[in-house]
Amino acid sequence: MTSTSASSLSPAAAPARSRAGRLAGPAVFVGVLAVALGVLPAVLEPFRLNLVAQYLCFAIVGLGIAVAWGRGGMLVLGQGVFFGLGGYAMGMYLTLERVSSDPLSGGVPDFMSWSGISELPLLWRPFAHPAVAIATAVLLPGLVAALLGWAVFRQRVRGAYFAILNQALAAAFVILLINQQHLTGGTNGLTRFPTLFGASLYSADTKRWVYVAVVLVAALVYLAFRQVVRSRYGALLVAVRDGEDRVRFLGYDPTWVKTLAYTLSAMAAGVGGALFVVVMGIIAPSSLGIVPSLMMVLAVAIGGRFSLAGAALGAVLMNAAETAFSESFAGGWTYLQGALFVLVIVFAPRGLAGIAESAAGWWRSRRQPQGSSQ
Amino acid sequence: MTPVAEPLLRLSGIRVVFGSFTAVDGVDLSVAENELRFLIGPNGAGKTTLIDVVTGRVRPSGGRVLFGGRDITGLREHAIVRAGIGRTFQTATVFEQLTVADNVDLAACYRMGPLRLLRRRRGLSDTVAAVLERVGLLALADRPAGVLSHGQRQWLEIGMLLAQSPRLLLLDEPVAGMSAGERERTGELLVEIAADHTVVVVEHDMDFLRRYARDVTVLHEGRVLTEGTVAQVQADERVQEVYLGRNVDVAAPLAVGAEGE
């Protein structure tokens, strides 16, 4: 997932390309997948491999943001909500798996016993089944986004208002989670998951399998969204982004066009959240509020929101940089991140993918004088 | 205006009020099937506002729009397109980031459901190719629409309309800002289209009007001043006065202001 495949996803991508140009994208994709599955597990220690899995969870969220924001022009500043819905759904299953194997628990998670609850609440019961938990992690964020999107886009709410609405949603979600401590574990969130489907999550072997699963899911989401952005619907989404009112006069209702993209991005965030819980062993309000939601969008802006590969790469790079910096000098990262964001907005609004595209375009026009004008 | 059976489009008593300004003040207008109707009038006459009313962009404060006998007043924009009315805009608005072919293709696929839209476009459909050929943009099919010249954009917009095969086409100042050559080309296109479509053209350009118009409706200060053939309208003293800018009252109180554009 590097510059070459990024250029093929640009909305203004030049058509009539050579056979080699058309094959470059898939070749890079297969190459990246081969390295991720074949090389990294062999050379990285389990701790590092787990970190890569964590970055990829955010890459999945980033892919969704690239669809909703990059293609659809919807500034989704509250993806933490959907990330959290997915994360908590999976976290509830993992918690119940621990509880059911612990004879001293009394059948309820410890934070519930602290609140004097001795019987598992109705809300929790379905999550004892992994299938229910996984389905909820994917579908519930989608459902919430679909209902919210339909209501909001129908009223032609857009731009800054939509962004602020999403931020408010993230803030409200965090408050809800903290206040319902007896149901959600409050500020601490859900954590301590010794097993997944019966396998110890502390063993290097299980961690490796989790990593492989995350890589495969990320690849699938990438391929699915690639189909979406390259379909007629993808063109329609760009049209809505650039001229919503004009699209109405083509006979389309922009409401469903935007709602679908928003829903897909929420589902991606839910999937990312569900995997994140398994990888990190914790989901808590502190990783879904306003600031984390902003960071998810920031990473996509830096990677390049018009390109799926750029968005995913941005999420991986930013999270990797965060790890690297907090290991050497904590605190400095926040400033650097802010500076990076300003630089990108001012000098490279299309992000790293845009820089790569311009470089590739320059290289092509140097080789054949009749290059694209963009 | 020849009242043959039920006209395709019938406006009755359309009123549009923006704040204290009355942009359209009780317009009755009928357009028959296969007619080529020009709508002219000085700035602020209410021409574009009238088109906006028909296409659902502006809700009238009074009056009804009947299309093919069906009341379409107050329908949402996309529903009106689906009923069979298409329009272009004064400043041609095309999707610059999409290719010329994608622009026309999207227009052509407006009846597809979401699931079919999620498939990729493979090459050019016959409709899209035919339309691109007709408006002379086939050679530019794969270029982003952003590189088109002003005139080409108008043609692309007309092409997008044709791809939808609407029963009624509303063209808002199609030759505004065009070079002489481009006007000529647009005129030919217009004649071709009018051969098998019902077309309403809003136009300022009197030369263009003289060359291509058949029936003309003159609007002035939100009302219909007169209707007739080009010769009849040109001979009309009131029209000359309006166009020469003399403020001779035409049985209407003077309201001065800009058109809703």
XYZ file of C-alpha atoms in Angstrom:
635
model
C 0.000 0.000 0.000
C 2.281 2.728 -1.163
C 2.345 5.576 -3.564
C 1.652 3.558 -6.687
C -1.641 2.160 -5.570
C -2.467 5.498 -4.028
C -2.336 7.225 -7.371
C -4.765 4.769 -8.896
C -7.371 5.773 -6.339
C -7.248 9.502 -6.829
C -10.613 10.923 -7.855
C -8.923 12.767 -10.686
C -6.849 9.779 -11.653
C -5.922 9.809 -15.273
C -7.779 7.196 -17.316
C -6.193 5.484 -20.313
C -3.226 4.022 -18.531
C -0.791 1.450 -19.651
C -1.191 -2.204 -18.784
C 1.743 -1.963 -16.414
C 0.135 1.029 -14.709
C -3.081 -0.884 -14.195
C -1.289 -3.839 -12.692
C 0.961 -1.805 -10.409
C -1.744 -1.303 -7.787
C -2.703 -4.971 -7.374
C 0.994 -5.938 -7.437
C 1.773 -3.578 -4.563
C -1.259 -4.855 -2.672
C -0.175 -8.478 -2.997
C 3.387 -7.498 -2.063
C 2.307 -5.664 1.089
C 0.049 -8.557 2.066
C 2.887 -11.052 1.547
C 5.247 -9.007 3.726
C 2.587 -8.547 6.407
C 1.746 -12.248 6.556
C 5.041 -13.877 5.657
C 7.835 -11.615 6.831
C 6.669 -9.561 9.821
C 5.498 -12.495 12.008
C 8.898 -14.113 11.464
C 11.076 -11.100 12.237
C 9.106 -9.153 14.861
C 8.931 -10.159 18.499
C 5.337 -10.773 19.728
C 5.148 -7.403 21.455
C 6.037 -5.532 18.249
C 3.780 -7.714 16.152
C 0.928 -6.874 18.487
C 1.671 -3.179 17.998
C 1.450 -3.586 14.230
C -1.917 -5.278 14.713
C -3.000 -2.289 16.774
C -1.950 0.126 14.016
C -3.897 -1.916 11.504
C -7.042 -1.592 13.613
C -6.743 2.153 13.154
C -5.987 1.625 9.474
C -9.384 -0.079 9.151
C -11.006 2.926 10.804
C -9.007 5.151 8.449
C -10.309 3.311 5.383
C -13.836 4.147 6.491
C -12.912 7.778 7.041
C -11.404 7.925 3.551
C -14.728 6.793 2.096
C -16.982 9.103 4.132
C -14.720 12.141 4.265
C -12.388 11.794 1.286
C -15.019 10.643 -1.189
C -18.212 11.834 0.452
C -17.004 15.104 1.963
C -18.517 14.262 5.352
C -16.145 15.298 8.104
C -16.711 12.370 10.462
C -15.263 13.727 13.684
C -16.971 11.219 15.944
C -15.718 7.851 14.720
C -14.746 7.045 18.319
C -18.429 6.337 18.959
C -18.575 3.595 16.350
C -15.118 2.341 17.296
C -16.418 2.150 20.864
C -19.656 0.369 19.960
C -17.630 -2.300 18.177
C -15.069 -2.422 20.959
C -17.563 -2.718 23.774
C -19.601 -5.380 21.959
C -16.482 -7.518 21.623
C -15.254 -6.537 25.091
C -18.529 -7.716 26.606
C -18.070 -11.117 25.026
C -14.476 -11.377 26.243
C -15.522 -10.285 29.731
C -18.250 -12.924 29.858
C -15.810 -15.541 28.632
C -13.595 -14.735 31.620
C -16.549 -14.638 34.013
C -17.890 -17.992 32.864
C -14.541 -19.693 33.425
C -14.093 -18.134 36.866
C -16.074 -19.995 39.555
C -15.521 -17.149 42.060
C -17.128 -14.464 39.880
C -20.705 -15.324 40.751
C -21.672 -15.039 37.118
C -21.184 -11.269 36.811
C -18.132 -9.096 36.031
C -16.377 -7.716 39.115
C -17.398 -4.082 38.492
C -21.009 -5.233 38.618
C -20.566 -7.016 41.932
C -19.013 -3.797 43.290
C -22.233 -2.014 42.374
C -24.253 -4.697 44.119
C -25.476 -6.408 40.959
C -25.611 -10.168 41.392
C -27.465 -11.172 38.244
C -26.262 -10.508 34.720
C -28.305 -7.597 33.199
C -30.478 -8.360 30.184
C -28.383 -6.075 27.993
C -25.343 -8.261 28.602
C -26.819 -11.707 28.167
C -26.782 -12.019 24.363
C -23.083 -11.169 24.373
C -22.221 -14.519 25.882
C -22.471 -15.790 22.299
C -19.458 -14.816 20.189
C -21.556 -14.667 17.010
C -23.915 -12.145 18.596
C -20.997 -10.071 19.830
C -19.267 -10.021 16.453
C -22.471 -9.301 14.541
C -23.296 -6.490 16.951
C -19.799 -5.040 16.655
C -20.246 -4.721 12.887
C -23.957 -4.047 12.522
C -24.793 -1.824 15.481
C -22.412 0.993 14.427
C -23.873 0.706 10.933
C -27.424 0.874 12.223
C -26.729 3.896 14.432
C -24.991 5.693 11.564
C -27.768 4.815 9.128
C -30.520 6.191 11.376
C -28.536 9.270 12.338
C -27.355 9.874 8.789
C -30.797 9.506 7.296
C -32.290 11.987 9.768
C -29.465 14.485 9.420
C -28.788 14.350 5.679
C -32.484 14.512 4.881
C -32.574 17.846 6.644
C -29.572 18.910 4.535
C -27.324 19.307 7.563
C -23.750 19.356 6.310
C -20.284 20.843 6.588
C -19.265 22.194 9.967
C -22.675 21.444 11.480
C -22.333 17.786 10.678
C -18.780 17.711 12.042
C -19.825 19.386 15.295
C -22.754 17.015 15.633
C -20.356 14.082 15.421
C -18.062 15.629 18.010
C -20.979 16.173 20.354
C -21.998 12.568 19.837
C -18.522 11.396 20.853
C -18.611 13.562 23.965
C -22.076 12.338 24.920
C -21.106 8.719 24.332
C -18.161 8.979 26.718
C -20.315 10.601 29.402
C -22.879 7.829 29.008
C -20.229 5.118 29.355
C -18.749 6.712 32.471
C -22.106 7.354 34.117
C -23.413 3.822 33.553
C -20.532 2.342 35.505
C -22.525 -0.670 36.678
C -23.092 -1.653 33.044
C -19.936 -0.453 31.333
C -17.166 -0.561 33.885
C -17.072 3.263 33.889
C -13.758 5.033 33.367
C -11.822 1.789 33.611
C -13.740 0.304 30.733
C -13.580 -3.397 30.048
C -10.251 -5.136 30.454
C -8.473 -8.309 31.639
C -9.315 -10.793 28.938
C -7.358 -13.986 29.537
C -8.869 -15.979 26.682
C -10.364 -15.642 23.216
C -12.558 -18.557 22.089
C -10.829 -20.630 24.756
C -7.254 -19.861 23.636
C -4.976 -17.954 25.994
C -4.545 -14.372 24.849
C -1.240 -14.205 26.699
C 0.409 -16.820 24.499
C 2.586 -15.689 21.615
C 0.892 -18.211 19.382
C -2.591 -16.788 19.893
C -1.246 -13.283 19.456
C 0.212 -14.296 16.120
C -3.137 -15.661 14.981
C -4.880 -12.521 16.123
C -2.382 -10.522 14.105
C -3.028 -12.645 11.004
C -6.773 -12.179 11.449
C -6.350 -8.408 11.724
C -4.223 -8.309 8.567
C -6.790 -10.343 6.654
C -9.719 -8.238 7.836
C -7.849 -5.033 6.943
C -7.126 -6.450 3.472
C -10.769 -7.426 3.011
C -12.053 -4.037 4.095
C -9.571 -2.408 1.742
C -10.717 -4.544 -1.191
C -14.385 -3.991 -0.402
C -13.980 -0.229 -0.175
C -11.861 -0.213 -3.292
C -14.794 -1.740 -5.122
C -17.098 0.850 -3.563
C -15.024 3.857 -4.604
C -14.478 2.518 -8.107
C -18.116 1.682 -8.718
C -20.701 4.015 -10.173
C -21.736 4.673 -6.595
C -18.185 5.864 -5.900
C -18.477 8.388 -8.718
C -21.885 9.421 -7.438
C -20.428 9.946 -3.972
C -17.754 12.252 -5.370
C -20.467 14.065 -7.305
C -22.453 14.565 -4.107
C -19.325 15.803 -2.351
C -18.612 18.366 -5.071
C -22.164 19.404 -5.919
C -24.847 17.938 -3.715
C -27.507 20.268 -5.074
C -26.555 19.549 -8.658
C -26.907 15.818 -8.033
C -30.549 16.323 -7.084
C -31.161 17.644 -10.589
C -29.738 14.419 -11.988
C -32.595 12.601 -10.275
C -30.688 11.169 -7.314
C -31.557 11.749 -3.690
C -28.249 12.624 -1.989
C -29.707 11.494 1.344
C -29.226 7.798 0.716
C -25.927 8.334 -1.101
C -24.428 10.050 1.935
C -26.115 7.777 4.461
C -24.625 4.701 2.821
C -21.063 6.076 2.888
C -21.487 7.202 6.482
C -22.836 3.779 7.422
C -19.941 1.984 5.753
C -17.439 4.196 7.553
C -19.163 3.489 10.889
C -19.075 -0.250 10.235
C -15.362 -0.062 9.470
C -14.835 1.823 12.723
C -16.838 -0.855 14.565
C -14.713 -3.612 13.065
C -11.555 -1.693 13.988
C -12.809 -1.290 17.549
C -13.742 -4.942 17.925
C -10.299 -6.062 16.750
C -8.618 -3.407 18.892
C -10.111 -4.918 22.045
C -8.758 -8.330 21.198
C -5.338 -6.942 20.313
C -4.923 -4.511 23.211
C -6.945 -6.324 25.831
C -8.798 -3.182 26.862
C -11.518 -0.803 25.718
C -12.175 2.310 27.780
C -13.847 5.712 27.292
C -10.434 7.380 27.068
C -9.846 5.806 23.648
C -13.144 6.913 22.063
C -13.783 10.499 23.094
C -13.359 13.733 21.196
C -9.573 13.703 21.113
C -9.163 10.093 19.924
C -11.846 10.736 17.294
C -9.922 13.768 16.091
C -6.708 11.744 15.967
C -8.323 9.159 13.716
C -9.263 11.880 11.220
C -5.908 13.612 11.621
C -4.028 10.462 10.654
C -6.161 10.167 7.517
C -5.567 13.817 6.640
C -1.834 13.274 6.902
C -1.899 10.041 4.918
C -4.215 11.464 2.285
C -7.976 11.293 2.536
C -8.593 10.965 -1.197
C -6.724 7.692 -1.311
C -7.700 4.507 0.515
C -4.105 3.347 0.681
C -2.979 6.782 1.840
C -5.554 6.818 4.627
C -4.546 3.370 5.840
C -0.864 4.239 5.611
C -1.448 7.492 7.496
C -3.129 5.626 10.342
C -0.293 3.116 10.556
C 2.442 5.757 10.367
C 0.883 8.120 12.874
C 0.247 5.397 15.410
C 3.712 3.954 14.886
C 5.234 7.407 15.313
C 3.242 7.867 18.482
C 4.681 4.649 19.896
C 8.192 5.584 18.860
C 7.991 9.054 20.342
C 6.320 8.112 23.587
C 9.044 5.517 24.076
C 11.811 8.123 23.732
C 10.311 11.390 24.965
C 6.729 11.385 26.088
C 4.718 14.555 25.661
C 6.718 15.783 22.686
C 4.549 13.771 20.333
C 1.480 15.929 20.849
C 3.345 19.018 19.689
C 4.892 17.256 16.762
C 1.530 15.892 15.739
C 0.008 19.374 15.832
C 2.879 20.786 13.789
C 2.583 17.950 11.278
C -1.104 18.618 10.864
C -0.560 22.324 10.197
C 2.153 21.518 7.676
C -0.052 19.064 5.819
C -3.038 21.413 5.704
C -0.913 24.276 4.399
C 1.475 22.512 2.075
C -0.045 19.161 1.170
C -3.824 19.170 1.436
C -3.909 15.806 -0.304
C -1.590 14.313 2.300
C 1.302 11.929 1.764
C -0.647 10.157 -0.976
C -1.008 13.493 -2.767
C 2.721 14.123 -2.580
C 3.367 10.657 -3.953
C 0.858 11.230 -6.750
C 2.385 14.538 -7.744
C 5.800 12.896 -7.794
C 4.499 10.036 -9.933
C 2.747 12.473 -12.262
C 5.911 14.511 -12.610
C 7.866 11.366 -13.383
C 5.345 10.261 -16.028
C 5.213 13.669 -17.695
C 9.003 13.667 -17.853
C 9.000 10.363 -19.664
C 6.172 11.171 -22.075
C 5.760 14.863 -22.839
C 1.960 14.570 -23.245
C 1.288 14.125 -19.545
C -1.848 14.854 -17.600
C -2.366 18.510 -16.791
C -3.141 17.829 -13.159
C -49.729 29.346 -28.069
C -52.056 26.819 -29.558
C -54.159 24.982 -27.008
C -53.976 21.425 -28.358
C -55.457 18.940 -25.904
C -53.667 18.973 -22.535
C -50.300 20.767 -22.688
C -47.239 18.894 -21.409
C -46.452 21.643 -18.937
C -48.994 23.988 -17.497
C -48.261 26.698 -14.944
C -51.195 28.481 -13.435
C -51.027 31.545 -11.243
C -47.421 30.988 -10.148
C -46.276 33.506 -7.550
C -42.856 33.642 -5.942
C -42.072 36.116 -3.187
C -38.585 36.588 -1.747
C -39.069 38.694 1.359
C -40.663 41.896 0.168
C -39.710 41.307 -3.458
C -42.154 39.610 -5.768
C -40.047 37.762 -8.338
C -42.913 36.058 -10.130
C -46.322 37.606 -9.942
C -49.025 35.288 -11.198
C -47.642 33.638 -14.319
C -49.749 31.346 -16.487
C -47.805 29.420 -19.074
C -48.470 26.349 -21.181
C -45.984 24.360 -23.202
C -47.283 21.733 -25.600
C -45.599 18.459 -26.458
C -42.733 18.850 -28.959
C -42.731 22.604 -28.672
C -39.564 24.702 -28.712
C -40.356 27.651 -26.496
C -38.114 30.595 -25.773
C -38.536 32.507 -22.546
C -37.084 35.997 -22.737
C -37.159 39.168 -20.730
C -34.811 41.689 -19.166
C -32.878 41.022 -15.981
C -35.148 40.421 -13.027
C -38.058 39.389 -15.202
C -38.341 36.110 -13.330
C -37.221 33.701 -16.063
C -34.796 31.658 -14.001
C -37.074 31.768 -10.981
C -39.809 30.251 -13.111
C -37.492 27.399 -14.144
C -36.551 26.988 -10.482
C -40.217 26.630 -9.616
C -40.803 23.970 -12.258
C -37.751 21.961 -11.147
C -38.494 22.197 -7.431
C -35.575 24.412 -6.513
C -37.907 27.196 -5.383
C -41.302 26.616 -3.810
C -43.931 28.960 -5.168
C -45.961 30.951 -2.668
C -48.962 30.405 -4.894
C -50.085 28.623 -8.036
C -49.729 25.119 -9.429
C -47.394 23.276 -11.776
C -48.991 20.524 -13.813
C -46.789 18.195 -15.822
C -48.489 15.717 -18.099
C -51.655 16.389 -16.135
C -49.979 15.549 -12.803
C -49.562 18.140 -10.074
C -45.850 18.342 -9.297
C -45.908 21.526 -7.222
C -43.623 21.211 -4.214
C -42.146 17.809 -5.086
C -38.479 17.344 -4.178
C -35.956 18.077 -6.927
C -35.001 14.486 -7.677
C -38.623 13.411 -7.790
C -39.323 16.028 -10.454
C -36.385 14.764 -12.508
C -37.794 11.272 -12.177
C -41.144 12.582 -13.379
C -39.344 13.578 -16.600
C -38.125 17.166 -16.350
C -34.431 17.969 -16.779
C -32.602 21.275 -16.678
C -29.264 22.945 -17.236
C -27.876 25.887 -15.314
C -26.680 29.351 -16.345
C -23.219 28.540 -15.136
C -22.853 25.001 -16.332
C -22.225 22.825 -13.311
C -20.512 19.575 -14.110
C -18.516 17.343 -11.809
C -14.972 18.442 -12.452
C -13.283 15.597 -10.617
C -15.129 12.987 -12.643
C -14.426 12.147 -16.251
C -16.672 13.440 -19.019
C -17.931 9.881 -19.516
C -18.670 9.473 -15.789
C -20.672 12.692 -15.808
C -22.908 11.452 -18.608
C -22.987 7.919 -17.241
C -24.213 9.085 -13.832
C -26.913 11.093 -15.528
C -27.932 8.054 -17.565
C -28.064 5.700 -14.564
C -30.366 7.750 -12.366
C -33.005 5.043 -12.297
C -30.603 2.360 -11.028
C -30.964 1.132 -7.477
C -28.103 1.269 -4.972
C -27.081 -2.340 -5.544
C -26.645 -1.915 -9.283
C -24.815 1.346 -8.707
C -22.282 -0.512 -6.572
C -21.033 -2.240 -9.695
C -18.325 -0.771 -11.832
C -18.879 0.920 -15.133
C -17.341 -1.165 -17.901
C -16.574 0.974 -20.902
C -19.249 3.215 -22.360
C -22.868 2.170 -22.600
C -24.555 2.732 -25.972
C -26.604 5.597 -24.580
C -23.566 7.357 -23.162
C -21.526 6.875 -26.323
C -24.394 8.137 -28.489
C -24.869 11.208 -26.314
C -21.159 12.019 -26.261
C -21.097 11.682 -30.026
C -24.112 13.965 -30.366
C -22.637 16.754 -28.233
C -19.214 16.292 -29.778
C -17.327 15.242 -26.659
C -16.603 11.608 -27.481
C -12.905 12.277 -27.955
C -12.732 13.776 -24.462
C -14.689 10.964 -22.772
C -11.855 9.928 -20.463
C -10.662 13.381 -19.495
C -11.721 14.963 -16.211
C -14.608 17.368 -16.834
C -12.545 20.036 -15.060
C -10.396 20.518 -18.156
C -13.360 21.430 -20.401
C -13.835 24.930 -21.735
C -16.905 26.944 -20.869
C -18.690 26.001 -24.076
C -17.820 22.332 -23.750
C -19.243 22.334 -20.249
C -22.563 23.598 -21.536
C -22.576 20.841 -24.120
C -21.679 18.288 -21.479
C -24.581 19.497 -19.380
C -26.910 19.239 -22.354
C -25.500 15.765 -22.967
C -26.218 14.803 -19.364
C -29.790 15.933 -19.933
C -30.132 13.963 -23.143
C -28.796 10.832 -21.448
C -31.793 10.981 -19.129
C -34.213 11.312 -22.076
C -36.535 13.617 -20.194
C -39.933 14.556 -21.599
C -39.171 18.218 -21.016
C -35.811 19.988 -21.196
C -35.272 23.355 -19.582
C -32.135 25.140 -20.768
C -31.119 28.198 -18.767
C -29.129 30.609 -20.955
C -27.246 27.933 -22.881
C -25.193 30.384 -24.954
C -24.306 32.923 -22.266
C -20.607 33.694 -22.417
C -20.019 31.606 -25.527
C -17.925 32.565 -28.513
C -19.595 33.019 -31.906
C -18.490 29.582 -33.053
C -19.745 27.956 -29.903
C -23.107 29.706 -30.263
C -23.447 28.372 -33.765
C -22.687 24.854 -32.614
C -25.102 25.143 -29.683
C -27.820 26.426 -31.995
C -27.429 23.427 -34.271
C -27.540 21.145 -31.270
C -30.683 22.877 -30.083
C -32.429 22.407 -33.414
C -31.458 18.728 -33.410
C -32.728 18.206 -29.885
C -35.945 20.112 -30.474
C -36.765 17.777 -33.347
C -37.680 15.007 -30.900
C -37.965 16.731 -27.508
C -40.011 19.411 -25.808
C -37.630 22.220 -24.963
C -37.912 25.484 -23.049
C -34.968 27.858 -23.452
C -34.320 30.882 -21.297
C -32.204 33.275 -23.321
C -30.964 36.830 -23.280
C -29.258 36.810 -26.590
C -31.503 38.396 -29.220
C -29.478 37.247 -32.231
C -29.647 33.693 -31.009
C -33.368 34.108 -30.478
C -33.974 35.433 -33.985
C -32.103 32.541 -35.496
C -33.462 29.603 -33.568
C -36.683 30.514 -31.817
C -40.145 29.458 -32.951
C -42.500 30.520 -30.159
C -41.542 33.138 -27.620
C -42.896 34.144 -24.243
C -41.769 37.524 -22.946
C -41.589 37.998 -19.198
C -41.333 41.367 -17.552
C -41.252 42.096 -13.854
C -42.599 38.726 -12.910
C -45.465 38.688 -15.394
C -46.081 37.458 -18.895
C -45.873 40.500 -21.124
C -46.771 38.808 -24.380
C -46.522 35.556 -26.287
C -46.245 34.776 -29.976
C -43.912 34.004 -32.825
C -40.566 35.756 -33.072
C -41.939 38.209 -35.650
C -45.001 39.006 -33.579
C -43.020 39.543 -30.446
C -40.442 41.702 -32.170
C -43.145 43.888 -33.618
C -44.728 44.377 -30.209
C -44.171 47.911 -29.001
C -44.232 46.990 -25.340
C -41.420 44.498 -25.883
C -39.315 47.121 -27.621
C -39.908 49.500 -24.765
C -38.932 46.921 -22.178
C -35.797 46.036 -24.061
C -34.827 49.610 -24.771
C -35.071 50.188 -21.045
C -37.649 52.964 -21.166
C -39.663 52.831 -18.018
C -43.008 52.941 -19.719
C -45.573 51.361 -17.484
C -47.165 48.223 -18.822
C -50.304 48.027 -16.751
C -48.200 46.912 -13.839
C -46.608 48.674 -10.919
C -42.865 48.978 -11.350
C -40.840 46.619 -9.232
C -37.117 46.841 -9.669
C -34.732 44.214 -8.440
C -32.451 41.415 -9.386
C -33.577 38.021 -10.479
C -33.131 35.184 -8.041
C -29.814 34.088 -9.412
